[in-house]
Amino acid sequence: MATLMKMPAIVADATDAVLSAWHAEPGSTVAAGDAIADIETEKAVVELEAESDGVLARLLVEPGTTVKVGAPIAVITVRGEGDDAIAAALASAGIGAPSDAPGVGPSTDAVESGERVFISPLARRLAHERGLDLALLTGSGPSGRILRSDVENAASARPKPVEGDQTAVAPAAPAVQPAAPAPVAPAIAPAANAVSDAEADVVPLSRMRQAIARRLTESKSTVPHFYLAVDVRMDALLAFRKELNAAATRKITVNDLVVRAIALALREVPDANVGFNGDSMFRYRRSDISVAIATDGGLVTPVVRAADSLSITDVSSLIGEYAERAQTGRIRPDELAGGSFTVSNLGMFGTKEFSAILNPPQAGILAVGAATARAVVTNGELGVATVMTCTLSADHRVVDGAVAARLMEAFKRRMENPLSILL
C-alpha cells in the first residue's frame, strides 16, 4: 500500500524545515533506515531515513523548499503498485495527483495579484531580493513552477542602466529649491545596490547561517558581555600530554584537556555555571560543555554532557566522534540541545587570542588561542615558556566579575597542574 512520507519535527519546537537535498531518485528501491534526503534545521543538517521498504515513487517537494512539519514530501509504494496507488495516497492528504511522470510534484504555495503562482520559496526570496515581478517570470519546473534557475536567468537578462545616464533615475529639479533640512544622523543599514552582479555572486544564506546571524546579533546587542583573559603556561601540560599519548590507545588533544579542565573549574565555582532566564536564572547541576566545531555550513556546538564526571579518554572520544560526524552533517538534534558553557578553540589555526560571543542562555564561553613561545619572568628572571591566552566572555546579568575571576583562576590552576585534570 502506498504511503506518504511527511516532514518530521526534527527539533521539538520547529514548525518547518528545509528539504535541502534528495539522495534517492524517483523509482529507486529503498529500505527502512536508508538515508534518502537531507533536512536542514537552524542547528544542523540531518539525514532523513526511509520509514519502510518500497519504491520511492514520487518526490513532492524540490530541494531548497521550506516545508511545514507534517506536510507530505514523498510517496513510497510497494513494488508493483502504479499511478492509482500514488493518486490514492495523495488524495488521502487532500493533494491532487500530479499529471507528470514520477518526479517532483508541483507546489501551490503562492498567490500574487489575484492569480496563483507556482514558485519555490527559495525562488520567491531571490525574486524579491532582485526586484523581479513574479507575474513576468516563466517557470521551467513541473506544471510551470518557477525555480531558482528561472529567477537567476531573468535577473541576468534584465537590461542594466547605462553608466553615467542619469535621466532614468534623476528627478526634475523643482522651480524653487527648498531649504536644506537639518543634518540627521544616518541610519546604519546595508547600502542598496552597493554591489553589482558583475562584482559579486549573490549566495542565499542557508537556514543554519540565518539562525547563526540572528542569534549572534541578538546576543551581541542585548547581552552585556564582559571579558577576562589569563595566560596559561603550557609546558607542564604539554609534557604531561606527551606521556599520556605514549601509552594511550587514543591521542589526547590540548582541546580535550581544556574541556575537562573548564568542566572541573565550573564544578569548583558553581556560581559561574549559570544561565540567564529573564526574571530568573538557571543554576546548572552538571558541567555540560558545548564544543564549537566549524563546518562548511557554519558552526555547530554539540554538547559533552557531564564533562566533569567523564574520564579524559571518554571526553576525547566523544569530541572526536562529534568532529567527524559534524563534517558530514550527522550530528543529531538532541546532541546540540542544552549545554551550560561553551569552549571555542582557534589555537590550531594560529590565532593568538580572541573574544567569543555568548550563546544564550549560557552565561559563559571560553575562547582558546594558540600556545606559543613567549618571554616570561619567573622569580625575577627572564626566560622563555610556552603560553596560551584564554579569554572568558561572561554575561554580567548573572555572573559578577569576582565570580568570573575565580573561575579563570581555577581553570588556570588546573591547566598548569595537569594531574588535577584527571582527578
Tab-separated table of C-alpha atoms in Angstrom:
chain	number	residue	atom	x	y	z
A	1	MET	CA	0.000	0.000	0.000
A	2	ALA	CA	1.367	3.405	-0.969
A	3	THR	CA	2.304	5.600	1.993
A	4	LEU	CA	3.179	9.267	2.389
A	5	MET	CA	6.441	10.375	3.951
A	6	LYS	CA	5.926	13.559	5.935
A	7	MET	CA	8.292	16.268	7.158
A	8	PRO	CA	9.301	15.205	10.677
A	9	ALA	CA	9.672	17.526	13.658
A	10	ILE	CA	13.483	17.493	13.755
A	11	VAL	CA	13.587	19.973	16.648
A	12	ALA	CA	10.968	19.955	19.404
A	13	ASP	CA	9.561	23.445	18.765
A	14	ALA	CA	10.090	23.543	14.980
A	15	THR	CA	7.167	24.434	12.718
A	16	ASP	CA	9.015	23.868	9.457
A	17	ALA	CA	12.352	22.784	7.987
A	18	VAL	CA	14.153	22.908	4.646
A	19	LEU	CA	14.465	19.813	2.495
A	20	SER	CA	17.943	20.652	1.251
A	21	ALA	CA	18.721	17.584	-0.897
A	22	TRP	CA	17.367	14.253	-2.108
A	23	HIS	CA	19.735	11.260	-2.048
A	24	ALA	CA	17.438	8.871	-3.927
A	25	GLU	CA	15.904	9.188	-7.387
A	26	PRO	CA	12.215	8.633	-8.138
A	27	GLY	CA	11.657	4.980	-8.944
A	28	SER	CA	14.582	3.749	-6.837
A	29	THR	CA	14.185	0.942	-4.317
A	30	VAL	CA	14.703	1.968	-0.677
A	31	ALA	CA	14.865	0.057	2.583
A	32	ALA	CA	13.754	1.199	6.005
A	33	GLY	CA	16.624	3.164	7.543
A	34	ASP	CA	18.155	4.267	4.216
A	35	ALA	CA	19.144	7.945	4.136
A	36	ILE	CA	17.063	9.418	1.322
A	37	ALA	CA	17.203	13.168	1.997
A	38	ASP	CA	18.908	15.933	3.976
A	39	ILE	CA	16.749	18.082	6.235
A	40	GLU	CA	18.208	21.445	7.229
A	41	THR	CA	17.212	22.949	10.555
A	42	GLU	CA	18.504	26.057	12.299
A	43	LYS	CA	21.108	23.982	14.113
A	44	ALA	CA	22.262	21.253	11.750
A	45	VAL	CA	21.721	19.246	8.595
A	46	VAL	CA	20.070	15.940	9.495
A	47	GLU	CA	19.665	12.834	7.346
A	48	LEU	CA	16.064	11.726	6.763
A	49	GLU	CA	15.665	7.962	6.722
A	50	ALA	CA	13.055	5.935	4.856
A	51	GLU	CA	10.355	4.689	7.206
A	52	SER	CA	9.597	1.492	5.285
A	53	ASP	CA	10.803	-0.745	2.465
A	54	GLY	CA	9.487	0.021	-1.001
A	55	VAL	CA	9.888	2.200	-4.068
A	56	LEU	CA	10.372	5.954	-3.870
A	57	ALA	CA	7.607	6.636	-6.387
A	58	ARG	CA	7.120	10.375	-6.135
A	59	LEU	CA	9.013	13.370	-4.717
A	60	LEU	CA	6.549	16.091	-3.708
A	61	VAL	CA	8.954	18.950	-2.973
A	62	GLU	CA	12.070	20.304	-4.615
A	63	PRO	CA	15.463	20.703	-2.913
A	64	GLY	CA	15.680	24.038	-1.143
A	65	THR	CA	11.977	24.132	-0.278
A	66	THR	CA	10.771	25.110	3.194
A	67	VAL	CA	8.178	22.553	4.297
A	68	LYS	CA	5.823	22.674	7.262
A	69	VAL	CA	6.205	19.889	9.823
A	70	GLY	CA	3.731	17.116	8.991
A	71	ALA	CA	3.389	18.069	5.312
A	72	PRO	CA	3.841	15.242	2.743
A	73	ILE	CA	7.201	15.238	0.982
A	74	ALA	CA	7.266	11.893	-0.872
A	75	VAL	CA	5.261	8.798	-1.767
A	76	ILE	CA	6.622	5.299	-1.143
A	77	THR	CA	4.873	2.390	-2.848
A	78	VAL	CA	5.101	-1.353	-2.669
A	79	ARG	CA	6.778	-2.785	-5.754
A	80	GLY	CA	4.160	-3.377	-8.426
A	81	GLU	CA	1.861	-0.528	-7.389
A	82	GLY	CA	1.178	2.077	-10.050
A	83	ASP	CA	-0.293	5.532	-10.530
A	84	ASP	CA	-3.628	4.574	-8.954
A	85	ALA	CA	-1.913	3.794	-5.645
A	86	ILE	CA	0.015	7.070	-5.804
A	87	ALA	CA	-3.167	9.017	-6.548
A	88	ALA	CA	-4.967	7.338	-3.639
A	89	ALA	CA	-2.157	8.182	-1.215
A	90	LEU	CA	-2.120	11.802	-2.383
A	91	ALA	CA	-5.914	12.038	-2.215
A	92	SER	CA	-5.840	10.852	1.408
A	93	ALA	CA	-3.874	14.026	2.198
A	94	GLY	CA	-6.086	16.233	0.038
A	95	ILE	CA	-3.500	16.537	-2.749
A	96	GLY	CA	-4.417	16.180	-6.387
A	97	ALA	CA	-2.176	13.700	-8.187
A	98	PRO	CA	0.310	15.483	-10.479
A	99	SER	CA	-0.096	14.564	-14.110
A	100	ASP	CA	3.593	14.412	-14.934
A	101	ALA	CA	5.742	11.296	-14.805
A	102	PRO	CA	7.227	10.214	-11.453
A	103	GLY	CA	9.359	13.044	-10.177
A	104	VAL	CA	8.909	16.235	-8.219
A	105	GLY	CA	5.291	17.302	-7.873
A	106	PRO	CA	4.258	20.939	-8.140
A	107	SER	CA	3.536	23.113	-5.129
A	108	THR	CA	0.857	25.792	-4.914
A	109	ASP	CA	2.241	27.904	-2.133
A	110	ALA	CA	1.953	31.416	-3.532
A	111	VAL	CA	-0.752	33.844	-4.597
A	112	GLU	CA	0.237	37.051	-6.392
A	113	SER	CA	-2.077	39.761	-7.786
A	114	GLY	CA	-5.116	37.508	-7.517
A	115	GLU	CA	-3.553	34.758	-9.664
A	116	ARG	CA	-1.971	31.591	-8.308
A	117	VAL	CA	1.754	31.456	-8.957
A	118	PHE	CA	3.663	28.205	-8.647
A	119	ILE	CA	7.065	29.071	-7.156
A	120	SER	CA	9.523	27.562	-4.698
A	121	PRO	CA	10.223	29.572	-1.508
A	122	LEU	CA	13.890	29.981	-2.458
A	123	ALA	CA	12.951	31.331	-5.896
A	124	ARG	CA	10.414	33.681	-4.279
A	125	ARG	CA	13.060	35.115	-1.946
A	126	LEU	CA	15.575	35.591	-4.757
A	127	ALA	CA	12.945	37.307	-6.919
A	128	HIS	CA	12.108	39.680	-4.077
A	129	GLU	CA	15.779	40.465	-3.430
A	130	ARG	CA	16.369	41.253	-7.108
A	131	GLY	CA	13.169	43.261	-7.570
A	132	LEU	CA	11.608	40.921	-10.142
A	133	ASP	CA	7.857	40.833	-10.809
A	134	LEU	CA	6.660	37.247	-10.354
A	135	ALA	CA	3.903	37.765	-12.916
A	136	LEU	CA	6.561	38.323	-15.601
A	137	LEU	CA	8.571	35.181	-14.827
A	138	THR	CA	8.257	31.964	-16.792
A	139	GLY	CA	8.659	28.729	-14.845
A	140	SER	CA	10.563	25.757	-16.226
A	141	GLY	CA	9.584	23.343	-13.463
A	142	PRO	CA	6.738	20.811	-13.434
A	143	SER	CA	3.366	22.456	-14.184
A	144	GLY	CA	5.176	25.724	-14.896
A	145	ARG	CA	6.583	26.104	-11.396
A	146	ILE	CA	9.133	28.915	-11.097
A	147	LEU	CA	12.517	27.613	-9.951
A	148	ARG	CA	15.664	29.295	-8.695
A	149	SER	CA	17.282	28.971	-12.115
A	150	ASP	CA	14.346	30.815	-13.699
A	151	VAL	CA	14.836	33.757	-11.336
A	152	GLU	CA	18.600	33.827	-11.908
A	153	ASN	CA	18.161	33.695	-15.688
A	154	ALA	CA	15.613	36.522	-15.599
A	155	ALA	CA	17.892	38.634	-13.410
A	156	SER	CA	20.876	38.154	-15.721
A	157	ALA	CA	18.790	39.004	-18.803
A	158	ARG	CA	17.390	42.207	-17.317
A	159	PRO	CA	18.866	45.324	-19.020
A	160	LYS	CA	21.295	47.204	-16.825
A	161	PRO	CA	21.220	51.029	-16.683
A	162	VAL	CA	23.850	52.767	-18.827
A	163	GLU	CA	26.706	54.036	-16.704
A	164	GLY	CA	26.534	57.788	-16.354
A	165	ASP	CA	22.957	58.038	-17.674
A	166	GLN	CA	21.055	59.964	-15.021
A	167	THR	CA	17.823	60.503	-16.943
A	168	ALA	CA	16.210	57.318	-15.685
A	169	VAL	CA	16.801	57.993	-12.030
A	170	ALA	CA	17.251	61.721	-11.522
A	171	PRO	CA	14.014	63.657	-10.776
A	172	ALA	CA	13.395	67.002	-12.424
A	173	ALA	CA	14.742	69.924	-10.420
A	174	PRO	CA	11.978	71.966	-8.732
A	175	ALA	CA	11.488	75.605	-9.755
A	176	VAL	CA	12.173	76.737	-6.214
A	177	GLN	CA	14.826	74.913	-4.227
A	178	PRO	CA	13.618	74.054	-0.709
A	179	ALA	CA	15.687	74.990	2.294
A	180	ALA	CA	18.222	72.356	3.239
A	181	PRO	CA	16.967	70.188	6.111
A	182	ALA	CA	18.814	69.984	9.389
A	183	PRO	CA	21.531	67.292	9.436
A	184	VAL	CA	20.258	63.914	10.583
A	185	ALA	CA	22.473	61.092	11.778
A	186	PRO	CA	22.429	58.376	9.111
A	187	ALA	CA	20.843	55.048	9.997
A	188	ILE	CA	23.143	52.054	9.944
A	189	ALA	CA	21.877	49.860	7.118
A	190	PRO	CA	23.283	47.992	4.132
A	191	ALA	CA	23.747	50.224	1.112
A	192	ALA	CA	21.129	49.441	-1.542
A	193	ASN	CA	22.588	48.126	-4.800
A	194	ALA	CA	26.089	48.806	-3.497
A	195	VAL	CA	27.467	45.767	-5.348
A	196	SER	CA	26.630	44.916	-8.938
A	197	ASP	CA	26.084	41.405	-10.287
A	198	ALA	CA	29.386	41.705	-12.144
A	199	GLU	CA	31.299	42.318	-8.909
A	200	ALA	CA	29.951	39.518	-6.719
A	201	ASP	CA	27.771	36.432	-6.698
A	202	VAL	CA	24.625	36.571	-4.570
A	203	VAL	CA	24.591	33.468	-2.357
A	204	PRO	CA	21.420	32.921	-0.320
A	205	LEU	CA	22.087	32.210	3.339
A	206	SER	CA	21.393	28.677	4.465
A	207	ARG	CA	18.853	28.162	7.215
A	208	MET	CA	21.701	27.439	9.633
A	209	ARG	CA	23.600	30.579	8.623
A	210	GLN	CA	20.445	32.675	9.008
A	211	ALA	CA	19.987	31.286	12.513
A	212	ILE	CA	23.631	31.984	13.386
A	213	ALA	CA	23.323	35.567	12.144
A	214	ARG	CA	20.099	36.158	14.048
A	215	ARG	CA	21.218	34.612	17.331
A	216	LEU	CA	24.661	36.235	17.413
A	217	THR	CA	23.255	39.646	16.523
A	218	GLU	CA	20.724	39.290	19.309
A	219	SER	CA	23.398	38.119	21.750
A	220	LYS	CA	25.903	40.867	20.966
A	221	SER	CA	23.281	43.635	21.031
A	222	THR	CA	21.284	42.557	24.099
A	223	VAL	CA	23.677	40.685	26.407
A	224	PRO	CA	26.123	42.794	28.474
A	225	HIS	CA	29.342	40.921	27.726
A	226	PHE	CA	32.479	41.443	29.758
A	227	TYR	CA	35.838	39.782	29.217
A	228	LEU	CA	38.644	38.304	31.323
A	229	ALA	CA	41.868	36.886	29.907
A	230	VAL	CA	44.514	34.691	31.516
A	231	ASP	CA	47.874	33.487	30.197
A	232	VAL	CA	48.313	29.784	30.897
A	233	ARG	CA	51.841	28.325	31.000
A	234	MET	CA	51.587	25.165	28.946
A	235	ASP	CA	54.958	23.443	29.287
A	236	ALA	CA	53.877	21.119	32.094
A	237	LEU	CA	50.604	20.229	30.361
A	238	LEU	CA	52.292	19.553	27.010
A	239	ALA	CA	54.838	17.267	28.687
A	240	PHE	CA	52.013	15.538	30.565
A	241	ARG	CA	50.049	15.069	27.335
A	242	LYS	CA	53.091	13.551	25.660
A	243	GLU	CA	53.353	10.953	28.443
A	244	LEU	CA	49.627	10.198	28.214
A	245	ASN	CA	49.751	9.668	24.466
A	246	ALA	CA	52.768	7.396	24.696
A	247	ALA	CA	50.541	4.769	26.313
A	248	ALA	CA	47.047	5.830	25.202
A	249	THR	CA	45.035	3.985	22.561
A	250	ARG	CA	43.581	7.319	21.501
A	251	LYS	CA	45.604	10.512	21.175
A	252	ILE	CA	44.532	13.178	23.660
A	253	THR	CA	44.412	16.728	22.259
A	254	VAL	CA	45.011	20.007	24.051
A	255	ASN	CA	41.359	20.842	23.428
A	256	ASP	CA	40.285	17.658	25.232
A	257	LEU	CA	42.269	18.770	28.272
A	258	VAL	CA	40.826	22.295	28.061
A	259	VAL	CA	37.255	20.948	28.032
A	260	ARG	CA	37.926	18.704	31.012
A	261	ALA	CA	39.723	21.491	32.931
A	262	ILE	CA	36.944	24.072	32.464
A	263	ALA	CA	34.318	21.461	33.385
A	264	LEU	CA	36.107	20.816	36.688
A	265	ALA	CA	36.556	24.561	37.241
A	266	LEU	CA	32.794	25.060	36.825
A	267	ARG	CA	32.183	22.363	39.414
A	268	GLU	CA	34.574	24.210	41.725
A	269	VAL	CA	32.918	27.591	41.053
A	270	PRO	CA	29.202	26.712	40.629
A	271	ASP	CA	28.158	30.383	40.653
A	272	ALA	CA	29.691	30.608	37.158
A	273	ASN	CA	27.781	27.581	35.853
A	274	VAL	CA	24.574	29.538	35.282
A	275	GLY	CA	22.323	30.947	32.570
A	276	PHE	CA	20.071	33.983	32.184
A	277	ASN	CA	16.308	33.350	32.114
A	278	GLY	CA	14.580	36.729	32.139
A	279	ASP	CA	13.447	37.339	35.709
A	280	SER	CA	15.203	34.187	36.932
A	281	MET	CA	18.396	32.254	36.247
A	282	PHE	CA	19.434	28.686	35.562
A	283	ARG	CA	21.841	27.106	38.002
A	284	TYR	CA	23.121	24.059	36.162
A	285	ARG	CA	23.695	20.858	38.124
A	286	ARG	CA	26.333	19.491	35.706
A	287	SER	CA	29.150	20.849	33.596
A	288	ASP	CA	27.648	20.234	30.144
A	289	ILE	CA	30.219	21.713	27.781
A	290	SER	CA	29.235	22.773	24.256
A	291	VAL	CA	32.215	22.357	21.922
A	292	ALA	CA	32.324	24.683	18.900
A	293	ILE	CA	33.084	22.785	15.664
A	294	ALA	CA	33.487	24.554	12.314
A	295	THR	CA	31.797	23.009	9.265
A	296	ASP	CA	31.314	24.196	5.694
A	297	GLY	CA	27.748	25.209	6.549
A	298	GLY	CA	28.560	27.065	9.753
A	299	LEU	CA	29.363	26.482	13.397
A	300	VAL	CA	27.776	23.644	15.375
A	301	THR	CA	28.103	23.150	19.126
A	302	PRO	CA	27.414	19.554	20.219
A	303	VAL	CA	27.391	19.004	23.968
A	304	VAL	CA	29.755	16.889	26.076
A	305	ARG	CA	27.366	16.145	28.927
A	306	ALA	CA	28.701	15.878	32.473
A	307	ALA	CA	32.243	16.513	31.237
A	308	ASP	CA	33.324	16.949	34.853
A	309	SER	CA	32.375	13.309	35.531
A	310	LEU	CA	33.816	11.704	32.396
A	311	SER	CA	37.347	10.398	32.076
A	312	ILE	CA	39.695	12.321	29.806
A	313	THR	CA	39.613	9.361	27.396
A	314	ASP	CA	35.800	9.475	27.233
A	315	VAL	CA	35.858	13.246	26.679
A	316	SER	CA	38.399	12.836	23.878
A	317	SER	CA	36.475	10.003	22.195
A	318	LEU	CA	33.198	11.916	22.230
A	319	ILE	CA	34.694	15.161	20.884
A	320	GLY	CA	36.498	13.222	18.141
A	321	GLU	CA	33.276	11.487	17.145
A	322	TYR	CA	31.399	14.785	17.100
A	323	ALA	CA	34.077	16.404	14.929
A	324	GLU	CA	33.938	13.571	12.401
A	325	ARG	CA	30.150	13.444	12.169
A	326	ALA	CA	29.778	17.227	12.041
A	327	GLN	CA	31.631	17.379	8.712
A	328	THR	CA	29.061	15.096	7.089
A	329	GLY	CA	26.003	16.643	8.740
A	330	ARG	CA	25.322	13.673	11.005
A	331	ILE	CA	25.080	15.470	14.362
A	332	ARG	CA	21.693	14.667	15.911
A	333	PRO	CA	19.464	17.499	17.190
A	334	ASP	CA	19.469	16.069	20.726
A	335	GLU	CA	23.285	16.305	20.741
A	336	LEU	CA	23.037	20.052	20.105
A	337	ALA	CA	20.399	20.771	22.742
A	338	GLY	CA	21.289	22.270	26.100
A	339	GLY	CA	24.802	22.923	27.347
A	340	SER	CA	25.785	25.120	30.287
A	341	PHE	CA	29.039	26.593	28.916
A	342	THR	CA	30.892	26.705	25.573
A	343	VAL	CA	34.528	26.223	24.545
A	344	SER	CA	35.683	27.746	21.245
A	345	ASN	CA	39.254	26.907	20.233
A	346	LEU	CA	41.014	28.648	17.326
A	347	GLY	CA	44.509	27.843	18.541
A	348	MET	CA	45.011	25.192	15.873
A	349	PHE	CA	44.706	27.971	13.256
A	350	GLY	CA	47.459	30.025	14.852
A	351	THR	CA	45.143	32.646	16.371
A	352	LYS	CA	46.916	34.109	19.403
A	353	GLU	CA	43.795	35.334	21.218
A	354	PHE	CA	40.211	36.379	20.561
A	355	SER	CA	36.913	37.124	22.281
A	356	ALA	CA	33.876	34.968	21.544
A	357	ILE	CA	30.171	35.901	21.514
A	358	LEU	CA	27.952	34.247	24.101
A	359	ASN	CA	25.389	31.615	23.143
A	360	PRO	CA	22.304	32.479	25.284
A	361	PRO	CA	21.010	31.373	27.684
A	362	GLN	CA	24.559	30.286	28.564
A	363	ALA	CA	26.435	32.917	30.549
A	364	GLY	CA	29.985	31.884	29.644
A	365	ILE	CA	32.158	30.977	26.673
A	366	LEU	CA	35.919	30.351	26.722
A	367	ALA	CA	37.958	31.470	23.694
A	368	VAL	CA	41.198	29.478	23.426
A	369	GLY	CA	44.176	30.790	21.476
A	370	ALA	CA	47.399	29.212	20.247
A	371	ALA	CA	50.150	28.029	22.577
A	372	THR	CA	53.285	29.934	21.572
A	373	ALA	CA	56.792	30.522	22.947
A	374	ARG	CA	56.892	33.844	24.791
A	375	ALA	CA	59.210	35.759	27.056
A	376	VAL	CA	58.232	35.330	30.730
A	377	VAL	CA	59.588	36.436	34.073
A	378	THR	CA	59.986	33.741	36.731
A	379	ASN	CA	61.277	34.656	40.189
A	380	GLY	CA	62.647	37.896	38.784
A	381	GLU	CA	64.494	36.189	35.925
A	382	LEU	CA	63.668	36.470	32.238
A	383	GLY	CA	63.064	33.226	30.392
A	384	VAL	CA	61.011	31.553	27.675
A	385	ALA	CA	57.860	29.492	28.207
A	386	THR	CA	55.012	28.129	26.095
A	387	VAL	CA	51.991	30.292	26.877
A	388	MET	CA	48.341	30.088	25.782
A	389	THR	CA	45.941	33.028	26.167
A	390	CYS	CA	42.366	32.097	27.094
A	391	THR	CA	39.606	34.710	27.203
A	392	LEU	CA	36.311	34.317	29.042
A	393	SER	CA	33.219	36.139	27.777
A	394	ALA	CA	30.616	36.356	30.545
A	395	ASP	CA	27.052	37.637	30.908
A	396	HIS	CA	27.200	40.368	33.554
A	397	ARG	CA	23.494	39.951	34.318
A	398	VAL	CA	24.135	36.701	36.180
A	399	VAL	CA	27.934	36.493	36.552
A	400	ASP	CA	29.821	39.085	38.583
A	401	GLY	CA	33.431	39.998	37.866
A	402	ALA	CA	34.735	38.312	41.013
A	403	VAL	CA	32.931	35.066	40.159
A	404	ALA	CA	34.361	35.092	36.625
A	405	ALA	CA	37.835	35.775	38.041
A	406	ARG	CA	37.555	32.793	40.404
A	407	LEU	CA	36.511	30.575	37.515
A	408	MET	CA	39.509	31.606	35.419
A	409	GLU	CA	41.834	31.171	38.387
A	410	ALA	CA	40.524	27.631	38.917
A	411	PHE	CA	40.890	26.848	35.208
A	412	LYS	CA	44.441	28.227	35.023
A	413	ARG	CA	45.480	26.328	38.149
A	414	ARG	CA	44.278	23.003	36.739
A	415	MET	CA	45.890	23.598	33.358
A	416	GLU	CA	49.231	24.385	34.967
A	417	ASN	CA	48.921	21.363	37.288
A	418	PRO	CA	47.707	18.859	34.702
A	419	LEU	CA	47.480	15.858	37.017
A	420	SER	CA	44.478	17.591	38.620
A	421	ILE	CA	42.621	17.361	35.291
A	422	LEU	CA	42.472	13.583	35.662
A	423	LEU	CA	41.145	13.650	39.257
